[in-house]
Amino acid sequence: MTRGHLLVTTRRHRRKVEELVGGGVGGGEKGEEEEEGGDEDDDGDDDAAAAAGEEGRDLGFWLPLLAKTVAAVTGVSDYNIVQNNGARAAQVVPHVHFHIIPRPASLPALQNKSWTMFGRGQREELDDAEAAALAAGMRDVLRVEVLSMLERRGRRERREKRKKMGGKL
């Protein structure tokens, strides 16, 4: 739709958000396909995140990091995160997926015009070389963001451990 438009999806097939494993109180609920014994990966093994009831949590983890990545690489700070559930809600592909759509200043404001958000007139073409460079830039920025987050988490865990041990460590 625009330069930097990114899709975020689950590894296992889920038609709607409510089918995500781990989406309910306490997590670990099984989606329809699992209860009925269907929808396994090609190799017959359940996806580790789904089996552990972490699909919803994982999406919540990745969406902010990916939105930050898209904004950094495109230089566009305004964006939509869109997710549709069912045909009447404009879901065309029957699989849970989120769109992160940068809204550059060159596009008209969508204020009070949400019905035009996905109109054909809003789309931009991207050639293969530009797309490859954009994807490489996103991977680089995302790698830095994840490593930085892991460093912060490690420092926080070390501080908590020192507190528990009375400052000795």
Tab-separated table of C-alpha atoms in Angstrom:
chain	number	residue	atom	x	y	z
A	1	MET	CA	0.000	0.000	0.000
A	2	THR	CA	2.840	2.374	0.877
A	3	ARG	CA	6.612	2.049	0.989
A	4	GLY	CA	7.390	0.054	4.148
A	5	HIS	CA	3.948	-1.611	4.488
A	6	LEU	CA	4.619	-4.706	6.575
A	7	LEU	CA	2.474	-7.747	7.367
A	8	VAL	CA	2.776	-9.520	10.713
A	9	THR	CA	1.154	-12.946	10.953
A	10	THR	CA	1.075	-16.160	12.938
A	11	ARG	CA	2.959	-19.288	11.891
A	12	ARG	CA	-0.068	-21.514	12.429
A	13	HIS	CA	-3.314	-20.898	10.602
A	14	ARG	CA	-5.815	-18.869	12.621
A	15	ARG	CA	-8.785	-17.254	10.892
A	16	LYS	CA	-9.594	-14.661	13.571
A	17	VAL	CA	-7.910	-13.117	16.587
A	18	GLU	CA	-10.118	-15.031	19.022
A	19	GLU	CA	-8.612	-18.271	17.674
A	20	LEU	CA	-5.108	-17.329	18.830
A	21	VAL	CA	-3.727	-19.693	21.436
A	22	GLY	CA	-3.103	-17.910	24.709
A	23	GLY	CA	-5.646	-15.226	23.962
A	24	GLY	CA	-7.945	-16.143	26.851
A	25	VAL	CA	-7.753	-15.759	30.604
A	26	GLY	CA	-4.771	-17.715	31.887
A	27	GLY	CA	-3.461	-18.500	28.375
A	28	GLY	CA	-2.858	-21.947	26.977
A	29	GLU	CA	-6.321	-22.370	25.420
A	30	LYS	CA	-6.444	-24.347	22.211
A	31	GLY	CA	-7.767	-22.915	18.972
A	32	GLU	CA	-10.492	-24.662	16.948
A	33	GLU	CA	-8.081	-26.545	14.695
A	34	GLU	CA	-6.175	-28.000	17.644
A	35	GLU	CA	-9.344	-29.085	19.452
A	36	GLU	CA	-10.557	-30.819	16.321
A	37	GLY	CA	-7.165	-32.421	15.764
A	38	GLY	CA	-6.486	-30.495	12.568
A	39	ASP	CA	-4.064	-27.952	11.166
A	40	GLU	CA	-0.593	-29.134	11.943
A	41	ASP	CA	2.581	-27.827	10.372
A	42	ASP	CA	3.813	-29.668	7.279
A	43	ASP	CA	6.124	-31.851	9.375
A	44	GLY	CA	3.263	-32.830	11.711
A	45	ASP	CA	4.667	-31.062	14.789
A	46	ASP	CA	2.740	-28.330	16.592
A	47	ASP	CA	4.344	-24.905	16.488
A	48	ALA	CA	6.259	-24.409	19.746
A	49	ALA	CA	4.687	-21.020	20.506
A	50	ALA	CA	1.174	-22.337	19.893
A	51	ALA	CA	1.819	-25.441	21.993
A	52	ALA	CA	3.028	-23.249	24.847
A	53	GLY	CA	0.012	-20.936	24.529
A	54	GLU	CA	2.068	-17.905	23.544
A	55	GLU	CA	0.748	-16.778	20.140
A	56	GLY	CA	-1.141	-13.748	21.437
A	57	ARG	CA	1.704	-12.709	23.712
A	58	ASP	CA	4.219	-13.069	20.886
A	59	LEU	CA	2.167	-10.827	18.602
A	60	GLY	CA	1.997	-8.263	21.407
A	61	PHE	CA	5.769	-8.451	21.750
A	62	TRP	CA	6.578	-8.091	18.042
A	63	LEU	CA	4.041	-5.467	16.913
A	64	PRO	CA	5.614	-2.510	18.784
A	65	LEU	CA	9.151	-3.539	17.758
A	66	LEU	CA	8.130	-3.902	14.126
A	67	ALA	CA	6.200	-0.611	14.146
A	68	LYS	CA	9.289	1.132	15.538
A	69	THR	CA	11.401	-0.567	12.862
A	70	VAL	CA	9.094	0.484	10.020
A	71	ALA	CA	9.060	4.089	11.273
A	72	ALA	CA	12.860	4.163	11.601
A	73	VAL	CA	13.556	2.713	8.156
A	74	THR	CA	10.924	4.673	6.236
A	75	GLY	CA	11.374	7.903	8.168
A	76	VAL	CA	7.579	8.048	8.560
A	77	SER	CA	6.360	8.459	12.131
A	78	ASP	CA	2.621	8.192	11.381
A	79	TYR	CA	1.271	4.726	10.649
A	80	ASN	CA	-1.786	2.513	10.952
A	81	ILE	CA	-1.834	-0.918	12.532
A	82	VAL	CA	-4.843	-2.677	11.033
A	83	GLN	CA	-6.282	-6.141	11.645
A	84	ASN	CA	-9.629	-7.361	10.277
A	85	ASN	CA	-11.706	-10.351	11.439
A	86	GLY	CA	-14.220	-11.805	8.972
A	87	ALA	CA	-15.525	-10.829	5.552
A	88	ARG	CA	-17.884	-8.105	6.832
A	89	ALA	CA	-14.913	-6.528	8.599
A	90	ALA	CA	-12.955	-6.360	5.298
A	91	GLN	CA	-10.825	-9.456	5.953
A	92	VAL	CA	-9.896	-10.696	2.476
A	93	VAL	CA	-7.277	-13.297	3.421
A	94	PRO	CA	-8.803	-15.671	6.021
A	95	HIS	CA	-5.680	-15.774	8.198
A	96	VAL	CA	-4.841	-13.567	11.188
A	97	HIS	CA	-2.490	-10.843	10.022
A	98	PHE	CA	-1.727	-7.273	11.025
A	99	HIS	CA	-0.791	-4.513	8.586
A	100	ILE	CA	1.707	-1.866	9.691
A	101	ILE	CA	1.126	0.873	7.119
A	102	PRO	CA	3.321	3.987	7.099
A	103	ARG	CA	1.402	7.171	6.252
A	104	PRO	CA	3.909	9.587	4.667
A	105	ALA	CA	3.182	13.297	4.348
A	106	SER	CA	2.913	12.837	0.556
A	107	LEU	CA	-0.389	10.964	1.029
A	108	PRO	CA	-3.582	12.842	1.876
A	109	ALA	CA	-4.712	12.839	5.484
A	110	LEU	CA	-7.176	10.071	6.255
A	111	GLN	CA	-8.977	12.029	8.945
A	112	ASN	CA	-12.696	11.149	8.819
A	113	LYS	CA	-12.060	9.095	5.667
A	114	SER	CA	-11.358	5.642	7.067
A	115	TRP	CA	-13.356	4.100	4.211
A	116	THR	CA	-10.624	5.204	1.757
A	117	MET	CA	-7.778	3.744	3.809
A	118	PHE	CA	-7.410	0.668	1.629
A	119	GLY	CA	-8.563	2.205	-1.634
A	120	ARG	CA	-6.644	1.476	-4.822
A	121	GLY	CA	-5.725	5.158	-5.105
A	122	GLN	CA	-3.658	4.869	-1.904
A	123	ARG	CA	-1.234	2.256	-3.270
A	124	GLU	CA	2.378	2.813	-4.348
A	125	GLU	CA	4.481	0.532	-6.558
A	126	LEU	CA	7.830	-0.695	-5.263
A	127	ASP	CA	10.437	-2.254	-7.542
A	128	ASP	CA	12.318	-5.419	-6.524
A	129	ALA	CA	15.649	-3.703	-5.814
A	130	GLU	CA	14.035	-1.050	-3.601
A	131	ALA	CA	12.000	-3.725	-1.816
A	132	ALA	CA	15.133	-5.805	-1.140
A	133	ALA	CA	16.982	-2.762	0.231
A	134	LEU	CA	14.011	-1.810	2.404
A	135	ALA	CA	13.741	-5.369	3.795
A	136	ALA	CA	17.496	-5.462	4.518
A	137	GLY	CA	17.251	-2.130	6.325
A	138	MET	CA	14.349	-3.423	8.406
A	139	ARG	CA	16.259	-6.577	9.348
A	140	ASP	CA	19.261	-4.468	10.420
A	141	VAL	CA	17.181	-2.051	12.518
A	142	LEU	CA	15.162	-4.895	14.062
A	143	ARG	CA	18.362	-6.771	14.982
A	144	VAL	CA	19.686	-3.682	16.798
A	145	GLU	CA	16.339	-3.139	18.576
A	146	VAL	CA	16.118	-6.757	19.768
A	147	LEU	CA	19.738	-6.810	20.983
A	148	SER	CA	19.212	-3.506	22.805
A	149	MET	CA	16.040	-4.839	24.427
A	150	LEU	CA	17.848	-8.025	25.530
A	151	GLU	CA	20.672	-5.951	27.022
A	152	ARG	CA	18.190	-3.831	28.987
A	153	ARG	CA	16.390	-6.961	30.182
A	154	GLY	CA	19.701	-8.505	31.305
A	155	ARG	CA	20.666	-5.368	33.253
A	156	ARG	CA	17.251	-5.276	34.902
A	157	GLU	CA	17.481	-8.955	35.883
A	158	ARG	CA	20.978	-8.446	37.329
A	159	ARG	CA	19.732	-5.449	39.382
A	160	GLU	CA	16.808	-7.501	40.715
A	161	LYS	CA	19.124	-10.358	41.590
A	162	ARG	CA	21.446	-7.974	43.491
A	163	LYS	CA	18.463	-6.568	45.418
A	164	LYS	CA	17.366	-10.051	46.410
A	165	MET	CA	20.850	-10.883	47.626
A	166	GLY	CA	21.099	-7.685	49.678
A	167	GLY	CA	23.335	-5.856	47.209
A	168	LYS	CA	26.000	-8.591	47.173
A	169	LEU	CA	27.030	-9.880	43.776
